[in-house]
Short mmCIF file of C-alpha atoms in Angstrom, two decimals:
data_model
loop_
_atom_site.label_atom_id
_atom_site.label_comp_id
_atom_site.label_asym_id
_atom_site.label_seq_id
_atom_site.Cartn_x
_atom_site.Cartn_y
_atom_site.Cartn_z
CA UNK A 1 84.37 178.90 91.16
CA UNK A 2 85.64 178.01 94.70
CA UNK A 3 88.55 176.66 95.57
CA UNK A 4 89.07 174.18 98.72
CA UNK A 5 92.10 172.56 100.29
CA UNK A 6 90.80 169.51 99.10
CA UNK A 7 91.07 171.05 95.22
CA UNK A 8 94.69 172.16 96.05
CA UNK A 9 95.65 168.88 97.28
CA UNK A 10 94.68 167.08 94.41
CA UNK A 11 96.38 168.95 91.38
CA UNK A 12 99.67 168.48 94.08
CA UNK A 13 98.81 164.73 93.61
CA UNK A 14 98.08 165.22 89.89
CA UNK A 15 101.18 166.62 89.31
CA UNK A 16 103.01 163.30 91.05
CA UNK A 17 100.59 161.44 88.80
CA UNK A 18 98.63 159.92 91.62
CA UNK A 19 94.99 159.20 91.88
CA UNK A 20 93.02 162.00 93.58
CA UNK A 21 91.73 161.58 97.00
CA UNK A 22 88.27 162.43 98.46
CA UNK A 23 89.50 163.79 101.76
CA UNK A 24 91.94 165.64 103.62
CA UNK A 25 90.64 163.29 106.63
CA UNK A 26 90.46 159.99 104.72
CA UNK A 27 92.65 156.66 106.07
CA UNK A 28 95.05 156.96 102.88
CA UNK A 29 98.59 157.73 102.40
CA UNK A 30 98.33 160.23 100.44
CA UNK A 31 95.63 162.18 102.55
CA UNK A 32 98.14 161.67 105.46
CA UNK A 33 100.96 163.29 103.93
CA UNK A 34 98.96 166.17 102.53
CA UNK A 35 96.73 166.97 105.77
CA UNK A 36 100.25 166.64 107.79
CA UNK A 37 102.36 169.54 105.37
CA UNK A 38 99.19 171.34 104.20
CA UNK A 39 99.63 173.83 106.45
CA UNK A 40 103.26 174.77 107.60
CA UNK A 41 103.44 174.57 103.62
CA UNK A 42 101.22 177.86 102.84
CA UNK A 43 102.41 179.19 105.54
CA UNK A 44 106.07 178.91 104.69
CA UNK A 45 104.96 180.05 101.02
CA UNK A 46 103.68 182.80 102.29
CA UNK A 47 106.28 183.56 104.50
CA UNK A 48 108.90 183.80 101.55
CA UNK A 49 107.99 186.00 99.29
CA UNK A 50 105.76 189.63 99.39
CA UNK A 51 102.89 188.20 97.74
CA UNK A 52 100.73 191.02 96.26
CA UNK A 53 97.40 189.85 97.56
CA UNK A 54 98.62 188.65 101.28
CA UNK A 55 100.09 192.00 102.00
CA UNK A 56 97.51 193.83 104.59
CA UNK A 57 98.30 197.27 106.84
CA UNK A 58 97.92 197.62 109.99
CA UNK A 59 97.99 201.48 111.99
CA UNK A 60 98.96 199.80 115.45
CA UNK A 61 99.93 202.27 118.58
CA UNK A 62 102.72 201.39 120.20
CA UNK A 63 103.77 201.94 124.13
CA UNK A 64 107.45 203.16 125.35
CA UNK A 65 109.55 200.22 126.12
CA UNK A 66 111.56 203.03 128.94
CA UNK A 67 114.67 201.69 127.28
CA UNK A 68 115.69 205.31 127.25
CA UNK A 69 116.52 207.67 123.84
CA UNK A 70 118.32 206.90 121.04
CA UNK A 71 117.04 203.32 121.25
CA UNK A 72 114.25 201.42 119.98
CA UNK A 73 112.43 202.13 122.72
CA UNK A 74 108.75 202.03 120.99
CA UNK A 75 107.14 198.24 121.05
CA UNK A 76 104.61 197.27 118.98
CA UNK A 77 102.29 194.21 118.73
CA UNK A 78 102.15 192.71 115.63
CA UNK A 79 98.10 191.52 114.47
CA UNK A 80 97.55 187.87 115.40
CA UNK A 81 97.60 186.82 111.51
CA UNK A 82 101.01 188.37 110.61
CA UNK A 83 103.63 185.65 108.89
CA UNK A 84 105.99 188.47 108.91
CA UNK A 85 106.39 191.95 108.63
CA UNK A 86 107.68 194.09 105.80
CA UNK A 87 110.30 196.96 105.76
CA UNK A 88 109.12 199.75 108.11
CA UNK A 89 108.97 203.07 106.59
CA UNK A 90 107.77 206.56 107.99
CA UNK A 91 104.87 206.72 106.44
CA UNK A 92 103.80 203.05 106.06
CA UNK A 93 104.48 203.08 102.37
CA UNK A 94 106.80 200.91 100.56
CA UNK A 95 108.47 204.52 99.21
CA UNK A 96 108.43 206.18 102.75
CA UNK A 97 111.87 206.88 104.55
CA UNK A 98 113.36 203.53 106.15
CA UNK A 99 113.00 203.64 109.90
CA UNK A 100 115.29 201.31 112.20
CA UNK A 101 113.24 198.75 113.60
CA UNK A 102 113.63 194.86 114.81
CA UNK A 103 111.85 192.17 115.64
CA UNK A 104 110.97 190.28 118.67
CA UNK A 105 108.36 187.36 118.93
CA UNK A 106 105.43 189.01 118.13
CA UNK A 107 106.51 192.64 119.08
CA UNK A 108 108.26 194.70 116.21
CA UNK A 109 110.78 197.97 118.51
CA UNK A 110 111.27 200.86 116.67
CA UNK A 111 112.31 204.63 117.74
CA UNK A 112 109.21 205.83 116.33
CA UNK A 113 106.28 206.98 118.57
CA UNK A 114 103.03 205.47 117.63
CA UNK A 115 100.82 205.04 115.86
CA UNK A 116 102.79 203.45 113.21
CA UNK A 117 101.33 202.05 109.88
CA UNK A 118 102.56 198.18 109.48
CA UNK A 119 102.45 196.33 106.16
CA UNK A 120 102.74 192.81 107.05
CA UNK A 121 102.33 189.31 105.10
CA UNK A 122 99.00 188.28 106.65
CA UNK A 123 98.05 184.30 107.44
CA UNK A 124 95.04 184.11 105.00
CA UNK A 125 94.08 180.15 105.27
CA UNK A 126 91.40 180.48 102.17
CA UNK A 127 92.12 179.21 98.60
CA UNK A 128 89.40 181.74 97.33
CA UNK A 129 91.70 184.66 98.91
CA UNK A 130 94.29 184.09 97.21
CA UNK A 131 96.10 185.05 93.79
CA UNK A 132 95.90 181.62 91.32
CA UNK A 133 99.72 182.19 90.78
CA UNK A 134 100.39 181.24 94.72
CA UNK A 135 97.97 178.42 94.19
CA UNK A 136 100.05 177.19 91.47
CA UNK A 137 103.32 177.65 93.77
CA UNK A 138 101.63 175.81 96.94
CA UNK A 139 100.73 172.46 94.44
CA UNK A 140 103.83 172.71 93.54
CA UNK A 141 105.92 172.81 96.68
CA UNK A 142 102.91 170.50 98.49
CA UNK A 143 104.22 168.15 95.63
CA UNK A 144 107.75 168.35 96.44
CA UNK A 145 106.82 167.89 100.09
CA UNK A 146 105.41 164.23 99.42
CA UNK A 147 106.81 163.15 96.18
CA UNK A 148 109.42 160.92 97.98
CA UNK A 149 107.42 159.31 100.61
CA UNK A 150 104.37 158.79 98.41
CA UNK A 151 105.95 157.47 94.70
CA UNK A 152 109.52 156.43 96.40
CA UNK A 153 110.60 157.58 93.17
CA UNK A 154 113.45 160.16 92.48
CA UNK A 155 112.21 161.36 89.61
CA UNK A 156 108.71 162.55 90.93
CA UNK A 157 110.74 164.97 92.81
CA UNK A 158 112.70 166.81 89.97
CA UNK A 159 108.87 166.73 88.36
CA UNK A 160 107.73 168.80 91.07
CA UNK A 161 110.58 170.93 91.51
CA UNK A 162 110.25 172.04 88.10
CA UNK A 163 106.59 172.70 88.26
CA UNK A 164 107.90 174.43 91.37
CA UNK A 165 110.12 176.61 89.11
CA UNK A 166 107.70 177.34 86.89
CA UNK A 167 104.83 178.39 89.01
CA UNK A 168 107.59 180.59 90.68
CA UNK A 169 109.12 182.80 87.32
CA UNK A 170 105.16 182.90 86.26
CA UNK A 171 104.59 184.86 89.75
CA UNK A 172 107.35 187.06 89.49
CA UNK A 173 106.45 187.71 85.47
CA UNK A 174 103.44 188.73 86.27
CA UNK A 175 104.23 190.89 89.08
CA UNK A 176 102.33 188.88 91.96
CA UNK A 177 105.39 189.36 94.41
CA UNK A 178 106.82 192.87 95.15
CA UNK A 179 110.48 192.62 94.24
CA UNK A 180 113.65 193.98 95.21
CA UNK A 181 114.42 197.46 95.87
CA UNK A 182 110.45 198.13 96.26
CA UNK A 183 110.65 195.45 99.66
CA UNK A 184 114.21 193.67 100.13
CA UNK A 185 116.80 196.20 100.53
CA UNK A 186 120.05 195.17 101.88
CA UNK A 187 119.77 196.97 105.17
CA UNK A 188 116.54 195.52 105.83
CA UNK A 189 117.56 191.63 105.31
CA UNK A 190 120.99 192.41 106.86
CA UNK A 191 119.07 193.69 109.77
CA UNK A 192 116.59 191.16 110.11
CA UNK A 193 119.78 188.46 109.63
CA UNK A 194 117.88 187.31 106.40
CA UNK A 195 121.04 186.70 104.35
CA UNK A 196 119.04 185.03 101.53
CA UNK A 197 119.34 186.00 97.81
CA UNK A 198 115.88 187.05 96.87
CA UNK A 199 114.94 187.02 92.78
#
């Protein structure tokens, strides 16, 4: 069955205990707050974890920077729907060799000569692309997003934190985020100045 924005935006509301709305677009409160963080929301959902079904690769060629040898002095252009990228490897794989790389804007610099095989978290903006466990996740934090400014009660809050939680530990249990060593390794966040714990 398909899935729309709409859908999403009313089990967030459901989960505040609110009545459901009929639009994104329609003169309410509640379709104000939602249409305003629907968004930036999956995005930034996206954007945290390696979600399984968002990651996408990319063989990109890349063109000499001139910034001389011994110096990441290959630039490539990251594709237009790329939240961010993931650890760089020699061979594009998630068990290739580490290669140095950072990050620019939209350009990734490495001291590899192109092509080079990218594995990125891609911007996919349709609820039927993606796994029901980030669904789950994006109610939740959508819910956390307008609990306060919607109920004006406290309580709605830790509600949808802890459906938050929830939605979260099911994902990881069931494998629909790459963990740990197999993405975050220390010398990638430490290079990337990501000095988050990840799960």
């Amino acid at each position: 069955m398909a899935i729309t924005p709409l859908d999403i935006a009313n089990m967030a509301l459901a989960v505040l205990d609110e009545a459901p709305i009929d639009s994104l677009d329609q003169d309410a409160k509640a379709a104000r707050l939602l249409n305003l963080h629907f968004d930036l929301t999956r995005e930034g959902e996206l954007a945290k974890h390696a979600w399984v079904f968002a990651i996408i690769s990319a063989l990109v060629p890349g063109s000499d920077s001139g910034s001389g040898d011994y110096t990441l002095n290959y630039a490539y252009e990251l594709p237009a729907d790329c939240i961010r990228p993931l650890p760089l490897t020699d061979t594009g794989e998630p068990g290739g060799v580490p290669i140095s790389w950072r990050q620019e804007a939209g350009l990734v610099y490495s001291d590899q000569p192109g092509p080079l095989t990218i594995r990125y978290i891609a911007n996919l903006t349709d609820p039927n692309d993606w796994d029901a466990l980030f669904t789950e996740v994006l109610v939740a934090a959508l819910a956390i997003k307008v609990a306060h400014p919607l109920t004006h009660k406290a309580g709605m809050i830790d509600i949808a934190r802890a459906a938050y939680d929830r939605a979260l530990d099911a994902a990881f249990s069931a494998n629909a985020i790459q963990r740990g060593g197999r993405l975050y390794t220390g010398g990638w966040a430490t290079q990337r100045g990501d000095l988050r714990s990840f799960r």
